[in-house]
XYZ file of C-alpha atoms in Angstrom:
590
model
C 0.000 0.000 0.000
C 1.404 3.351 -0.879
C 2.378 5.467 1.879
C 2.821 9.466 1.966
C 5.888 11.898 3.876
C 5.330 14.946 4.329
C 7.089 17.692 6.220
C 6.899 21.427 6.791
C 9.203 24.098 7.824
C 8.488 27.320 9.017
C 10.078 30.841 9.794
C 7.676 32.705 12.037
C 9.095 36.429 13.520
C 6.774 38.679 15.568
C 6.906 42.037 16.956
C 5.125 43.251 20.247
C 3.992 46.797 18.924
C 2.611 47.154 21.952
C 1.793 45.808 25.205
C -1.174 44.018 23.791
C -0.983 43.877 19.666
C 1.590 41.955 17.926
C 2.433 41.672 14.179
C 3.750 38.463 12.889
C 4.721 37.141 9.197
C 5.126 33.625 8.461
C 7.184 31.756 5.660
C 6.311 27.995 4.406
C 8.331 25.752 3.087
C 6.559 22.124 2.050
C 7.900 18.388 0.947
C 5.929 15.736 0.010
C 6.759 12.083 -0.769
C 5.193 9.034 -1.574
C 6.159 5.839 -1.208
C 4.860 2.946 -3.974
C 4.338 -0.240 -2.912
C 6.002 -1.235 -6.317
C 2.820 -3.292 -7.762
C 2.754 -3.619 -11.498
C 2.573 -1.997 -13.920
C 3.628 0.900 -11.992
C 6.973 -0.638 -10.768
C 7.988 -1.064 -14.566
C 8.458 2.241 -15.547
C 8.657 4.174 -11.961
C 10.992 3.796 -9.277
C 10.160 3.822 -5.365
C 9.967 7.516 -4.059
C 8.425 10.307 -6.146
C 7.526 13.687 -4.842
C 7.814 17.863 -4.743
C 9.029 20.565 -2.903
C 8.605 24.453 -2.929
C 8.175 27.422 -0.841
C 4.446 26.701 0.404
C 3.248 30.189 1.542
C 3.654 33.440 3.020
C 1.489 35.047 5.887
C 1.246 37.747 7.752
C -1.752 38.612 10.628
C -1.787 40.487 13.698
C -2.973 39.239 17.195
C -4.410 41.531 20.378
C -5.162 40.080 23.874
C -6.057 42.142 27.205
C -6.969 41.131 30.889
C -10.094 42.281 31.522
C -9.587 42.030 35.379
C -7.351 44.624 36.253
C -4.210 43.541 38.119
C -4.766 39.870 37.682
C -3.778 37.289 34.868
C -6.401 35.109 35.914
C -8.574 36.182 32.477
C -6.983 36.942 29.269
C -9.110 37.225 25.666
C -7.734 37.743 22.299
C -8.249 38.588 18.704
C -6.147 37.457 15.923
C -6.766 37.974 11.747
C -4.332 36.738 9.056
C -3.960 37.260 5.311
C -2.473 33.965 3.536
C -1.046 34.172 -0.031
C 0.661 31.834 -2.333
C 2.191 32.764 -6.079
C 0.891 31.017 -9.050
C 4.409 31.135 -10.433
C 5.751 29.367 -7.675
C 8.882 26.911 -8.819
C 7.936 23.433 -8.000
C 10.925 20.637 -7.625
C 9.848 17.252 -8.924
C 12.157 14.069 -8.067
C 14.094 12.486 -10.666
C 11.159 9.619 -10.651
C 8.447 11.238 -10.464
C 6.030 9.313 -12.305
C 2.751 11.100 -11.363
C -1.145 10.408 -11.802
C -1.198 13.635 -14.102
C 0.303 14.804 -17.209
C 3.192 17.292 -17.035
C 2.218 20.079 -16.600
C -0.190 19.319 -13.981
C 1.683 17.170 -11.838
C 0.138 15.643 -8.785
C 1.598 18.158 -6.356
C -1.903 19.538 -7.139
C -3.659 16.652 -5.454
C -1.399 16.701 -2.403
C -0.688 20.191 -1.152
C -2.449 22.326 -3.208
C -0.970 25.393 -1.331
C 2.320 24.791 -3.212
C 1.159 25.368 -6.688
C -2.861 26.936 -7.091
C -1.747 30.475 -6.255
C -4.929 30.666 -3.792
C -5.135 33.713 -1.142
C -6.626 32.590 2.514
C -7.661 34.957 5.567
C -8.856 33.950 8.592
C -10.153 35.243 12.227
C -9.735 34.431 15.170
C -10.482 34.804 19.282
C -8.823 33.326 21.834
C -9.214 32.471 25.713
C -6.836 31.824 28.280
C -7.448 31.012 32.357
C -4.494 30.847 34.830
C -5.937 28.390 37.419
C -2.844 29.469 39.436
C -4.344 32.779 40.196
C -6.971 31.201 42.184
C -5.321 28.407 43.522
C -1.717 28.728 43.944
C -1.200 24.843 44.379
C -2.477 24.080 41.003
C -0.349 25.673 38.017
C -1.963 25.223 35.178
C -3.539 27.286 32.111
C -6.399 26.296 30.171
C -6.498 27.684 26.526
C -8.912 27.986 24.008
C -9.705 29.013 20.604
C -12.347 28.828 17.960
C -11.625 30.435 14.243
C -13.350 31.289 10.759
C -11.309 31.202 7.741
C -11.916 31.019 4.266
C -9.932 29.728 1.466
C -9.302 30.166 -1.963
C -7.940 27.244 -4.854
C -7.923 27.004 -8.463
C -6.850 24.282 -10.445
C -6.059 23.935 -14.352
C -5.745 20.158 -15.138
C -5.972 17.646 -17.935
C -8.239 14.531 -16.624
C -8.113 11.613 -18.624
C -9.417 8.099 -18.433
C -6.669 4.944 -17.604
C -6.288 1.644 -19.682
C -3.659 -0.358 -17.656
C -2.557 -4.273 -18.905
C -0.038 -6.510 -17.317
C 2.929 -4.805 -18.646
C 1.740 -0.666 -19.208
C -0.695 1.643 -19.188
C -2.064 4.414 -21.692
C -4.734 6.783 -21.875
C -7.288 8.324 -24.031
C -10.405 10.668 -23.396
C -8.338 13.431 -22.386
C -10.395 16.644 -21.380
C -9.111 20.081 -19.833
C -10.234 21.293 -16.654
C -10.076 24.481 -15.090
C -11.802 24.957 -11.734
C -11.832 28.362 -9.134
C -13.325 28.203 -5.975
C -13.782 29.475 -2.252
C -14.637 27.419 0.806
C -14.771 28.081 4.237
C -14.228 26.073 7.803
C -14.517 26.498 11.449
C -11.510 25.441 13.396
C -11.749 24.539 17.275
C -8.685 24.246 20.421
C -8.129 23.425 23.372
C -5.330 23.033 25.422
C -4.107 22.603 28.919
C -0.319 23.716 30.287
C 1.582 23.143 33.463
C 4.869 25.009 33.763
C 7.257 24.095 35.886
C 10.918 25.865 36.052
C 12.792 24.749 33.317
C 9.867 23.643 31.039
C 6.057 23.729 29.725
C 4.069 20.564 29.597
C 1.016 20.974 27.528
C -1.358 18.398 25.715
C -3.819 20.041 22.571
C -6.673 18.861 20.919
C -7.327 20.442 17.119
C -10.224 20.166 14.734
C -11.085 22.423 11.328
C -14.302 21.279 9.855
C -14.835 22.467 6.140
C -18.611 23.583 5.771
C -18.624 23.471 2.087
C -18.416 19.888 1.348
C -20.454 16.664 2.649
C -18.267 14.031 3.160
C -14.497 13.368 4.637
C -14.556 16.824 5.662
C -13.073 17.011 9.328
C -9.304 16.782 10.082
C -8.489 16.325 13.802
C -5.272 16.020 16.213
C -4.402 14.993 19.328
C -0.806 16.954 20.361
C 1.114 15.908 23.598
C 3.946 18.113 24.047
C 6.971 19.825 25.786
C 8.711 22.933 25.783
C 11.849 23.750 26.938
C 12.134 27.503 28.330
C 16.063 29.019 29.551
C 15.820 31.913 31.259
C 18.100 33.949 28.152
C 14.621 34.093 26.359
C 15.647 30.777 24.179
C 12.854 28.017 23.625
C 12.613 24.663 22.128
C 9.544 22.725 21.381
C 8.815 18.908 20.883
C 5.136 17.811 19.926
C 3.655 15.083 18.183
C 0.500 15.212 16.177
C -1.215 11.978 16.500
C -4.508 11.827 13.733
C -7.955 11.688 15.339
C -10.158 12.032 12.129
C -10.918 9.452 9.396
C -9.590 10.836 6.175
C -9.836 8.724 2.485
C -6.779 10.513 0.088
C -8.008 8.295 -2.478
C -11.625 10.458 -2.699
C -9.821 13.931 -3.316
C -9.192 13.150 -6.142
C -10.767 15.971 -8.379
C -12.945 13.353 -9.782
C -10.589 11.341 -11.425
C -11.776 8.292 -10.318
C -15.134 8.819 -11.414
C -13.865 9.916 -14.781
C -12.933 6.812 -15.435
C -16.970 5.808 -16.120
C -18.261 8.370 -17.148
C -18.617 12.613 -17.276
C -17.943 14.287 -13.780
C -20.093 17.480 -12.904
C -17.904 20.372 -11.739
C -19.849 20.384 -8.490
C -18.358 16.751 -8.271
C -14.967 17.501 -8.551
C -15.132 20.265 -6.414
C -16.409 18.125 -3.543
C -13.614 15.771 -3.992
C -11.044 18.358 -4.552
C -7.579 18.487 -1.957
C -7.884 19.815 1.434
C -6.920 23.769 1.187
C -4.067 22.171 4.150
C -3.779 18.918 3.211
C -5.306 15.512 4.621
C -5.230 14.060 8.466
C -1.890 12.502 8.902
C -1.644 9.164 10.615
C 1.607 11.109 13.094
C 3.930 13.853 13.105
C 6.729 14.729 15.333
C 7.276 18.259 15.128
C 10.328 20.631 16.816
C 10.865 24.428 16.800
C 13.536 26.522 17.816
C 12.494 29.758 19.615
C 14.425 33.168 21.052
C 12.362 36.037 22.441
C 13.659 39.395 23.586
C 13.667 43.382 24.249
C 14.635 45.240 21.290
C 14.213 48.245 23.122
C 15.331 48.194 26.812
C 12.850 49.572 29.149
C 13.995 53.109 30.776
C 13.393 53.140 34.707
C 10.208 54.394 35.474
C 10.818 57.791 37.438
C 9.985 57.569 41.059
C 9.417 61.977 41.360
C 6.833 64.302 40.425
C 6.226 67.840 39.814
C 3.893 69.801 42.251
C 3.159 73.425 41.608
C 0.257 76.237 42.465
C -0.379 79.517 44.004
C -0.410 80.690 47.511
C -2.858 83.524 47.700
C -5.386 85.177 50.088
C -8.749 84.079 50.568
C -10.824 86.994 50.607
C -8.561 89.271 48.178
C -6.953 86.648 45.952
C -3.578 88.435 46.003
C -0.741 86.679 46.114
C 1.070 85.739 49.654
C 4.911 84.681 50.119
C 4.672 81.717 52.201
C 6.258 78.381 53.279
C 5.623 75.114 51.807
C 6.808 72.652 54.147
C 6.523 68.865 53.669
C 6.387 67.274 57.530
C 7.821 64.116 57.945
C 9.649 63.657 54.589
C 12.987 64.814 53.964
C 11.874 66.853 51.095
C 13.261 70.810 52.027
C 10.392 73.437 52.026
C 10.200 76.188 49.315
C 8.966 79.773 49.486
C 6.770 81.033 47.294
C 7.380 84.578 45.289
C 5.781 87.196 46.793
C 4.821 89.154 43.376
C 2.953 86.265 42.147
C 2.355 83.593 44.806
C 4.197 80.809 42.538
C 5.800 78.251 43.804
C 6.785 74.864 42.429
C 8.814 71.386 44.103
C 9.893 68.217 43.004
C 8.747 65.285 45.141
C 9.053 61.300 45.528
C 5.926 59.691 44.076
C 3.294 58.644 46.404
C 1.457 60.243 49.158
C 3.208 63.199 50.734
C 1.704 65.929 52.998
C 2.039 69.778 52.282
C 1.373 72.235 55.007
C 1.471 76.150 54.178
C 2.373 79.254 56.862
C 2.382 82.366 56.157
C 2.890 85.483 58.557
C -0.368 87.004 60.059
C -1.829 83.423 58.327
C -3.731 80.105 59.390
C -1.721 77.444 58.302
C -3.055 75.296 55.312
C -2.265 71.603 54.693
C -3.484 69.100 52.112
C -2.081 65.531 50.902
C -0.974 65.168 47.572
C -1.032 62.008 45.747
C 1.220 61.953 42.854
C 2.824 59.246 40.652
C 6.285 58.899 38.763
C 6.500 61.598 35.961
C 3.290 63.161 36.380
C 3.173 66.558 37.460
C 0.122 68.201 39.567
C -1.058 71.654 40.611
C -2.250 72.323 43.719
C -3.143 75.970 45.004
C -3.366 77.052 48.808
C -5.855 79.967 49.946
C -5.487 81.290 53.118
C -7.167 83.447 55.625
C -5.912 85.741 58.066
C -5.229 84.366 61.636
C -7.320 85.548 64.479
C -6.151 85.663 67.900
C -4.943 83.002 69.413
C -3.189 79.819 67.727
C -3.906 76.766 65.458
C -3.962 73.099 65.113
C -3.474 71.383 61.884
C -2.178 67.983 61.285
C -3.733 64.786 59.165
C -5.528 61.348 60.369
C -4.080 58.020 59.017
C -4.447 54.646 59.357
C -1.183 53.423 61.404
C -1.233 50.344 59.606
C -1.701 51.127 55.407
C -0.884 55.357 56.185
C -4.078 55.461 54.753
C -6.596 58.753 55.584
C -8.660 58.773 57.736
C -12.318 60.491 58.463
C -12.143 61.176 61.717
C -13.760 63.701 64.469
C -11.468 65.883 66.047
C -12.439 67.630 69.447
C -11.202 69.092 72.595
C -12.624 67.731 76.167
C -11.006 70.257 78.059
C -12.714 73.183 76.564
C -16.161 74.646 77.835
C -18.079 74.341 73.939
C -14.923 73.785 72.598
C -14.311 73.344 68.775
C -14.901 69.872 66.916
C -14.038 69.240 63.244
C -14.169 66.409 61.006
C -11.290 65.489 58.715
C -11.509 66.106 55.379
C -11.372 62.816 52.653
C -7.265 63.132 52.703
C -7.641 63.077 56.526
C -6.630 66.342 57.322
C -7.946 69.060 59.861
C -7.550 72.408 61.128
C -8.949 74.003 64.092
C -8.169 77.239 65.385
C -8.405 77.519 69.344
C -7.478 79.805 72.563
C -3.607 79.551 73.499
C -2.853 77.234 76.285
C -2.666 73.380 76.860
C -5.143 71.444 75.815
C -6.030 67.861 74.852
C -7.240 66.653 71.452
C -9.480 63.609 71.430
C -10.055 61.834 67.541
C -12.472 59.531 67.202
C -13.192 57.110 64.091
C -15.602 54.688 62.796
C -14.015 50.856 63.816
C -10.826 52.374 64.923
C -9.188 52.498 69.120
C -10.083 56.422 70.303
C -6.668 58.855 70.859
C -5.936 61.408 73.173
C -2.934 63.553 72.909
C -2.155 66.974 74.782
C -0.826 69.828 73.063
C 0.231 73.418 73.782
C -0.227 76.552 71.636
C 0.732 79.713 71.782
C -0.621 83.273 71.016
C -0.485 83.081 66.960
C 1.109 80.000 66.939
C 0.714 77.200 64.665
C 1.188 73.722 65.750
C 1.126 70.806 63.680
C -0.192 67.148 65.169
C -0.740 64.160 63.063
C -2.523 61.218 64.463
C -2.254 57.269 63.512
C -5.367 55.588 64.630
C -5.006 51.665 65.027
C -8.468 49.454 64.309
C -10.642 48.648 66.728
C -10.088 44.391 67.641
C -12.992 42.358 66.685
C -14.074 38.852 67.898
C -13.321 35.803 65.780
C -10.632 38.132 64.263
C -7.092 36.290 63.143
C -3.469 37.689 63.447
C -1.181 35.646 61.203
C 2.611 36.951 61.771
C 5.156 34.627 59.911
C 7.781 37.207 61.104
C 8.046 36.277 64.877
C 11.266 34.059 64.307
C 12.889 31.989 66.937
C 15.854 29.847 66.483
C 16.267 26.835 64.534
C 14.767 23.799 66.601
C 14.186 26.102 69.067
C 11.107 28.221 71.016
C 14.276 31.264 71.893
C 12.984 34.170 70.252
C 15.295 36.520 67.857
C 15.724 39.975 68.794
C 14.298 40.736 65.242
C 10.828 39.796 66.529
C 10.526 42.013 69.311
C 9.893 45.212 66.698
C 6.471 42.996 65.884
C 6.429 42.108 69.113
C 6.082 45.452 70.990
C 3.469 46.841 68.001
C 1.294 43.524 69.270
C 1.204 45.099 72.812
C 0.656 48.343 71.753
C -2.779 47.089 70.190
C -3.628 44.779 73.019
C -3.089 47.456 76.115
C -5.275 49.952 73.487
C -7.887 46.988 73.734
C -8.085 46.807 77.899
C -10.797 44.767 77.550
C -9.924 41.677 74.944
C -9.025 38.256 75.551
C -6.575 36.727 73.350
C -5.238 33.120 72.130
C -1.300 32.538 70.627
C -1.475 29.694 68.727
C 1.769 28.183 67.739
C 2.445 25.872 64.030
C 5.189 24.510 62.242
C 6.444 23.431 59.216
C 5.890 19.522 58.363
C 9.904 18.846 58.967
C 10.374 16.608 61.747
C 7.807 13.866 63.486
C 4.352 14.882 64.312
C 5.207 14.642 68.360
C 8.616 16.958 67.886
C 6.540 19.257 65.716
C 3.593 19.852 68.670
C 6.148 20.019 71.261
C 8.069 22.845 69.975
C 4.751 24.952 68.501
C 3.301 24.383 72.704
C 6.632 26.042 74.134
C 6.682 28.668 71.005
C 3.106 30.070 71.710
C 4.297 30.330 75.696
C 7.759 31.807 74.596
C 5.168 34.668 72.761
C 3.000 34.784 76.071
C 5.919 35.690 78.409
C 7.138 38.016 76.314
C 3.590 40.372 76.365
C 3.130 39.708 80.407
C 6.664 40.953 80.387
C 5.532 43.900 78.820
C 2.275 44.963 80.536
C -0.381 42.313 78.910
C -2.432 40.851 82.064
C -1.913 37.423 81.570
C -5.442 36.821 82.527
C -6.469 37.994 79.256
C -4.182 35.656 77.044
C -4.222 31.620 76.057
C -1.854 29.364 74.879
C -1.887 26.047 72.244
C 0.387 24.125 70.078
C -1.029 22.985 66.775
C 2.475 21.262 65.506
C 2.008 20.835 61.571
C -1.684 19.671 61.569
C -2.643 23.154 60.093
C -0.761 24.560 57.495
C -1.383 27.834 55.698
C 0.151 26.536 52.354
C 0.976 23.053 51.785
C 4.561 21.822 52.626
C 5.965 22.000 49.278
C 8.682 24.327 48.923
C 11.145 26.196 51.465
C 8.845 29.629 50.479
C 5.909 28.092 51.650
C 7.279 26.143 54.942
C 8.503 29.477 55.913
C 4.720 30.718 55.871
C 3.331 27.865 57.921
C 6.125 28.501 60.739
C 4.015 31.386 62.404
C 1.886 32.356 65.373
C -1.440 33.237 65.196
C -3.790 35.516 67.641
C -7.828 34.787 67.822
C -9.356 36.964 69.364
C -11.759 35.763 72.240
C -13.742 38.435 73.133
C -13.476 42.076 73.196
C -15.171 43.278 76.433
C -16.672 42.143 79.392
């Protein structure tokens, strides 16, 4: 029986234009082979092999894919169009043997890959989606992709057809009749695949089908594709796959209606049904490798890290223009002055959030938080009115945990109908009161109550910021992988005290809770070891708060070894996260 070799190989470049559209080209180079089985009267005047080769194709498409969940990978969808195109004048090479079903010139290349020699054009589109299961579960790395296509393809053919009289020593033939056929078809293709990487390589497995709608029979080509690639971390990549054939397919009925020729006249609508595969047949296997290298052509410049504020300092009621101070408290950013003809002033700053407070003489100070990110530069103006007697109080409300601002009431116990103010949305106030000493009380929404005393003087202007810690709340968990003790030991390292003594700052805030330290390990070691040393862990932690103030009537100890982990035990990164102490708290009052 005879049997057909085929190969393809292809130059593929692509360019990221950017972030999320790439243009690619494609070049195709085909061979195809067959081998006879040698029975007569072929044998006679043929050898074995006979077969072609030529430059296949070119292509050229463009693909674009986006996340649509900001700052995640979890989702991506894409779009992707290309524009196929093959020269009728392509030069064909035949074999020295070739001893073909056709007449020269209409070789059988025709019948096997028509792409090499019908000059047809091809487009196609494309969309495309890909899940990271990895972004929801960590444990499980693995990528599902999939991808469904419409494409529509162009062939003509210009033949002679004739009908065969073989005996037991030659053939000949007789009825000869030109053909010339043009025509467009079109097919849906389908993908799926699923990929596990690992660190030096890709493991995927794909499953491939194109169904032609324009025909009614042997019209579905389908693979099955195991495969591997290798990944360095240079940007090189190497691929090994292998196409195993899922799909019936008959060679022997695309044919362009020879066969039926040989009884009697063939329709045009009849050849076209049994005319090639635009791509060729289902083979029975293919082993298939590519060489790979991606990189920058353009190195990235570092992103700046400073921004540009500037504005006006000017009067409130007048709108003329006041020389004043632009101070920046707590940041080692130097103030600036602005001009006293024009109220201008301008300063470079490190991204993020940074506070501005404005004086003036004969002034109430001003302040504000500015948010600003690398490169970007912002204006921000400062009115001011005129001081009364006495002094001021300015200052901003944060979060002591994320710096983040706070709304928060401001008042002042101490004084008979004294002032209250609320912070604005960047958590900053200013209240003007008498001169003396006085205490300042803020108060927040699910966040511990602060008192702080705080002189002023006559036409002074002080400036108190506040960090407000949240309120404790029952059934609520502190996980701290960054109380360390030494190895095989419940000693604790100085480093842990810093977390340590921020623990009892929230606990003596909280008079009233009731808290238990749960120690856990890593699974190294037995199971007994392992519950031994997370018991005298949890009671290292409890000393250390009585030590420090913490009634020990409000705190509980217990050892849960390596029977709960956070993460399972699989690499050093994630044993370090289950060796940790935990807080529950208990209660939170009486």
């Amino acid at each position: 029986r005879d049997k057909e070799h085929s190969g393809e190989a292809l130059f593929v470049v692509a360019y990221g234009v950017l972030d999320y559209i790439e243009l690619g080209a494609r070049l195709s180079y085909q061979v195809n082979y067959y081998e006879r089985d040698m029975q007569q009267p072929r044998g006679l005047s043929c050898g074995r092999w006979d077969g072609v080769h030529g430059l296949s194709d070119a292509t050229i498409g463009f693909k674009a894919g986006f996340a649509p969940i900001s700052d995640s990978d979890l989702l991506w969808l894409g779009l992707q169009n290309w524009w196929s195109f093959a020269p009728s004048t392509n030069e064909i090479v035949l074999s020295e043997d070739y001893c073909g079903r056709w007449y020269p010139p209409t070789p059988m290349w025709e019948m096997r890959r028509p792409r090499l020699s019908t000059g047809h054009t091809s487009i196609g589109v494309g969309a495309l989606i890909s899940f990271d299961f990895a972004e929801v579960m960590p444990s499980a790395p693995m990528r599902f992709h999939m991808n469904c296509a419409y494409n529509r393809f162009k062939q003509s053919f210009s033949m002679w057809d004739f009908r065969s009289n073989y005996d037991s020593t030659s053939y000949s033939s007789d009825d000869s009749i030109h053909v010339n056929m043009a025509f467009q078809e079109s097919a849906l293709d389908f993908g799926a695949a699923l990929e596990m990487p690992t660190q030096f390589a890709i493991i995927f497995t794909e499953f491939s089908m194109r169904y032609f709608l324009d025909r009614e029979q042997d019209n579905m080509v389908g693979y099955f594709t195991p495969g591997i690639r290798f990944i360095t971390k240079a940007g090189a990549m190497m691929d090994v796959t292998f196409d195993l054939g899922i799909t019936d397919f008959n060679p022997e009925y695309h044919d362009l209606g020879h066969e039926l020729y040989q009884s009697g006249p063939v329709s045009i609508d009849d050849r076209l049904e049994r005319s090639p595969l635009p791509l060729g047949g289902t083979n029975d296997w293919c082993v298939g490798f590519s060489l790979a290298f991606s990189s920058d052509l353009i190195s990235e410049r570092p992103a700046p890290t400073t921004g540009t504020v500037s504005g006006v300092v000017t009067d409130v009621e007048t709108g003329e223009p006041v020389q004043g101070t632009v101070s920046f408290p707590g940041t080692a950013v130097p103030p600036v002055v602005s001009d006293p003809q024009t109220g201008y002033y301008t300063v470079v700053i490190p991204e993020g959030s940074v506070p501005f407070a404005v004086s003036a003489e004969g002034y109430l100070p001003a302040s504000a938080t500015v948010v600003i990110q690398g490169g970007q530069s912002v204006v921000k103006d400062f009115q001011l009115e005129l001081k009364p007697s006495g002094g001021a109080i300015v200052g901003t409300v944060t979060d002591a945990e994320t710096g983040d601002p706070v709304v928060a009431t401001i008042s002042f116990p101490d004084i008979t109908d004294g002032p209250s103010v609320t912070t604005n949305a960047e958590g900053v106030y200013s209240v003007e009161v008498p001169a003396g000493t006085w205490t300042i009380k803020v108060e927040a929404e699910d966040y511990l109550p602060k008192s702080q005393p705080v002189v002023v003087g006559e036409d002074q202007t002080v400036v108190q910021n506040f960090e407000l810690r949240p309120a404790l709340v029952e059934g609520q968990v502190l996980r701290f992988s960054n109380i360390y003790f030494d190895v095989g030991s419940a000693q604790l390292k100085p480093e842990s005290y810093a977390v340590l003594d921020g623990i009892v700052e929230v606990l003596l805030a909280n008079p009233d809770a009731r808290v238990q330290i749960a120690g856990h390990t890593d699974s190294d070691g037995s199971t007994s070891y392992n519950q031994t040393l997370s018991e005298q862990r949890a009671s290292s932690v409890f000393t250390y708060l009585v030590n420090h103030g913490v009634p020990a009537a409000r705190l509980t100890t217990i050892g849960f070894g390596e029977s709960q982990p956070f993460v399972p035990n699989t690499s050093a990164a994630n044993k370090a996260q289950n060796r940790r102490i935990e807080f529950t708290v208990l209660s939170v009052g009486r």
